[in-house]
Short mmCIF file of C-alpha atoms in Angstrom, two decimals:
data_model
loop_
_atom_site.label_atom_id
_atom_site.label_comp_id
_atom_site.label_asym_id
_atom_site.label_seq_id
_atom_site.Cartn_x
_atom_site.Cartn_y
_atom_site.Cartn_z
CA MET A 1 -6.02 3.71 -15.51
CA PRO A 2 -7.35 2.35 -12.74
CA MET A 3 -11.31 2.42 -12.84
CA ASN A 4 -14.27 1.61 -10.36
CA GLU A 5 -16.85 -1.09 -10.53
CA ASP A 6 -19.19 1.53 -12.31
CA VAL A 7 -17.19 2.29 -15.12
CA ARG A 8 -15.97 -1.02 -15.49
CA GLU A 9 -19.55 -2.47 -15.65
CA VAL A 10 -20.13 -0.03 -18.11
CA LEU A 11 -17.43 -0.82 -20.42
CA ARG A 12 -18.26 -4.69 -20.12
CA ARG A 13 -22.26 -3.65 -21.41
CA HIS A 14 -20.41 -1.53 -24.38
CA CYS A 15 -17.78 -4.24 -24.93
CA ALA A 16 -20.54 -7.66 -25.10
CA GLY A 17 -20.20 -9.39 -28.55
CA LYS A 18 -16.90 -7.53 -29.14
CA GLY A 19 -13.46 -9.25 -30.60
CA PRO A 20 -10.40 -8.36 -29.01
CA ASP A 21 -9.59 -5.72 -31.86
CA ASP A 22 -12.71 -4.40 -32.13
CA TYR A 23 -13.54 -0.56 -31.15
CA VAL A 24 -15.50 0.29 -27.97
CA PHE A 25 -16.98 2.93 -29.26
CA VAL A 26 -18.24 3.15 -32.39
CA ASN A 27 -20.16 6.27 -34.56
CA PRO A 28 -23.78 4.22 -35.43
CA GLU A 29 -23.80 6.15 -38.25
CA THR A 30 -20.19 5.50 -40.20
CA GLY A 31 -19.80 2.31 -38.15
CA LYS A 32 -16.31 4.31 -37.58
CA PRO A 33 -14.49 4.76 -34.10
CA TYR A 34 -15.11 8.09 -32.92
CA LEU A 35 -11.79 10.04 -33.10
CA ASP A 36 -12.52 13.29 -31.84
CA LEU A 37 -14.91 14.10 -28.58
CA LYS A 38 -15.23 17.78 -28.91
CA LYS A 39 -18.48 17.88 -30.47
CA ALA A 40 -19.90 15.28 -29.10
CA PHE A 41 -18.96 16.80 -25.52
CA ARG A 42 -20.64 19.90 -26.43
CA LYS A 43 -23.53 17.92 -27.68
CA ALA A 44 -24.22 16.24 -24.65
CA CYS A 45 -23.89 19.31 -22.87
CA GLN A 46 -26.28 20.93 -24.61
CA LEU A 47 -28.68 18.53 -24.46
CA ALA A 48 -28.38 18.47 -20.33
CA ASP A 49 -28.86 22.43 -20.19
CA ILE A 50 -25.19 22.67 -19.08
CA LEU A 51 -23.11 25.95 -20.08
CA GLY A 52 -20.13 27.11 -19.91
CA LEU A 53 -18.97 23.38 -19.25
CA ARG A 54 -15.27 22.39 -20.95
CA TRP A 55 -13.83 19.20 -21.11
CA ASN A 56 -10.46 20.49 -18.59
CA ASP A 57 -13.23 21.66 -15.97
CA LEU A 58 -13.80 17.79 -15.58
CA ARG A 59 -9.87 17.25 -15.52
CA HIS A 60 -9.98 19.85 -12.61
CA THR A 61 -12.84 18.08 -10.81
CA PHE A 62 -11.06 15.19 -10.80
CA GLY A 63 -8.20 16.12 -9.66
CA THR A 64 -9.72 18.26 -6.82
CA ARG A 65 -12.18 15.54 -5.98
CA LEU A 66 -8.37 13.46 -5.63
CA GLY A 67 -6.90 15.62 -3.46
CA MET A 68 -10.16 15.65 -1.09
CA ALA A 69 -10.64 11.76 -0.68
CA GLY A 70 -6.97 12.01 0.97
CA ALA A 71 -4.28 11.57 -2.51
CA ASN A 72 -1.10 12.73 -1.99
CA ALA A 73 0.50 14.98 -4.74
CA PHE A 74 2.73 12.11 -6.40
CA GLU A 75 -0.29 9.64 -6.78
CA ILE A 76 -2.43 13.03 -8.37
CA GLN A 77 0.27 13.05 -10.75
CA GLU A 78 0.41 9.10 -11.58
CA LEU A 79 -3.01 9.37 -12.32
CA MET A 80 -3.79 12.93 -14.20
CA GLY A 81 -0.49 11.85 -16.40
CA HIS A 82 1.26 15.22 -15.00
CA THR A 83 4.88 15.33 -15.56
CA ASP A 84 6.04 18.12 -12.88
CA VAL A 85 4.93 17.25 -9.40
CA ARG A 86 4.69 20.79 -8.88
CA THR A 87 1.55 20.77 -11.29
CA SER A 88 -0.65 18.00 -9.16
CA LEU A 89 -0.07 20.31 -5.82
CA ARG A 90 -2.58 22.69 -7.01
CA TYR A 91 -5.08 19.68 -6.55
CA GLU A 92 -4.30 19.08 -2.62
CA HIS A 93 -6.80 20.72 -0.89
CA PRO A 94 -6.71 20.02 2.91
CA VAL A 95 -10.02 20.30 4.02
CA SER A 96 -10.50 21.03 8.60
CA GLU A 97 -11.39 17.37 9.19
CA ARG A 98 -8.07 16.10 7.30
CA LYS A 99 -5.99 18.46 8.91
CA ARG A 100 -7.01 17.96 12.12
CA ALA A 101 -6.43 14.15 11.57
CA ALA A 102 -2.81 14.84 10.73
CA VAL A 103 -2.54 16.82 13.93
CA ASP A 104 -4.05 13.75 15.72
CA SER A 105 -1.63 11.25 14.16
CA ILE A 106 1.43 12.62 15.15
CA ILE A 107 -0.22 13.32 18.79
CA LYS A 108 -1.27 9.70 18.89
CA ALA A 109 2.37 8.75 16.92
CA ALA A 110 4.49 10.34 20.06
CA MET A 111 2.15 8.92 22.83
CA GLN A 112 3.05 5.52 20.90
CA GLU A 113 6.94 6.43 21.14
CA ARG A 114 6.74 7.50 24.28
CA ASN A 115 4.71 4.30 25.37
CA ARG A 116 7.48 2.22 23.77
CA GLN A 117 10.74 3.70 25.51
CA ALA A 118 8.44 3.58 29.31
CA CYS A 119 8.37 -0.14 28.02
CA ASN A 120 12.36 -0.30 27.62
CA LYS A 121 13.22 1.35 30.33
CA SER A 122 14.69 -0.51 33.37
CA ALA A 123 12.59 -1.18 36.40
CA THR A 124 15.24 0.76 38.45
CA ASP A 125 15.97 3.75 35.95
CA ALA A 126 14.99 7.14 37.15
CA LYS A 127 11.53 8.21 36.68
CA GLN A 128 10.70 10.53 34.04
CA PRO A 129 9.17 13.68 34.70
CA ALA A 130 5.48 13.90 33.21
CA VAL A 131 5.01 14.93 29.32
CA ARG A 132 2.05 17.67 28.89
CA LEU A 133 0.41 17.36 25.44
CA ALA A 134 -2.41 19.56 24.30
CA VAL A 135 -5.15 18.24 22.92
CA SER A 136 -7.63 19.83 20.47
CA ALA A 137 -11.07 18.70 20.80
#
């Protein structure tokens, strides 16, 4: 699972002084690894005065933010462990700026193709009529 530098640094601190076979998160009262995080998650929400938050809400937020950051359904599928890409599609939420960028990229590609074709024409070829392109600001 890819992680950002903040997560990596937290894990480094938690792993300081531990061996390769030691658990990272150990219950300080029992010295044994945590096996179930449900109670701890509920307690953390209670201490933070957060009502109604479920573990799956965090997962949904992760998927949504991946989509908003530009990840496609296949990237979301891999990162979230979905077996079917159709499940991942619900996390893609195109925003206006991304929609505009997508349209602009098509226009840019069309202009580049037109310029490429113009450069490949011989000087004796007949002139091509002008092509009008509509661009939204």
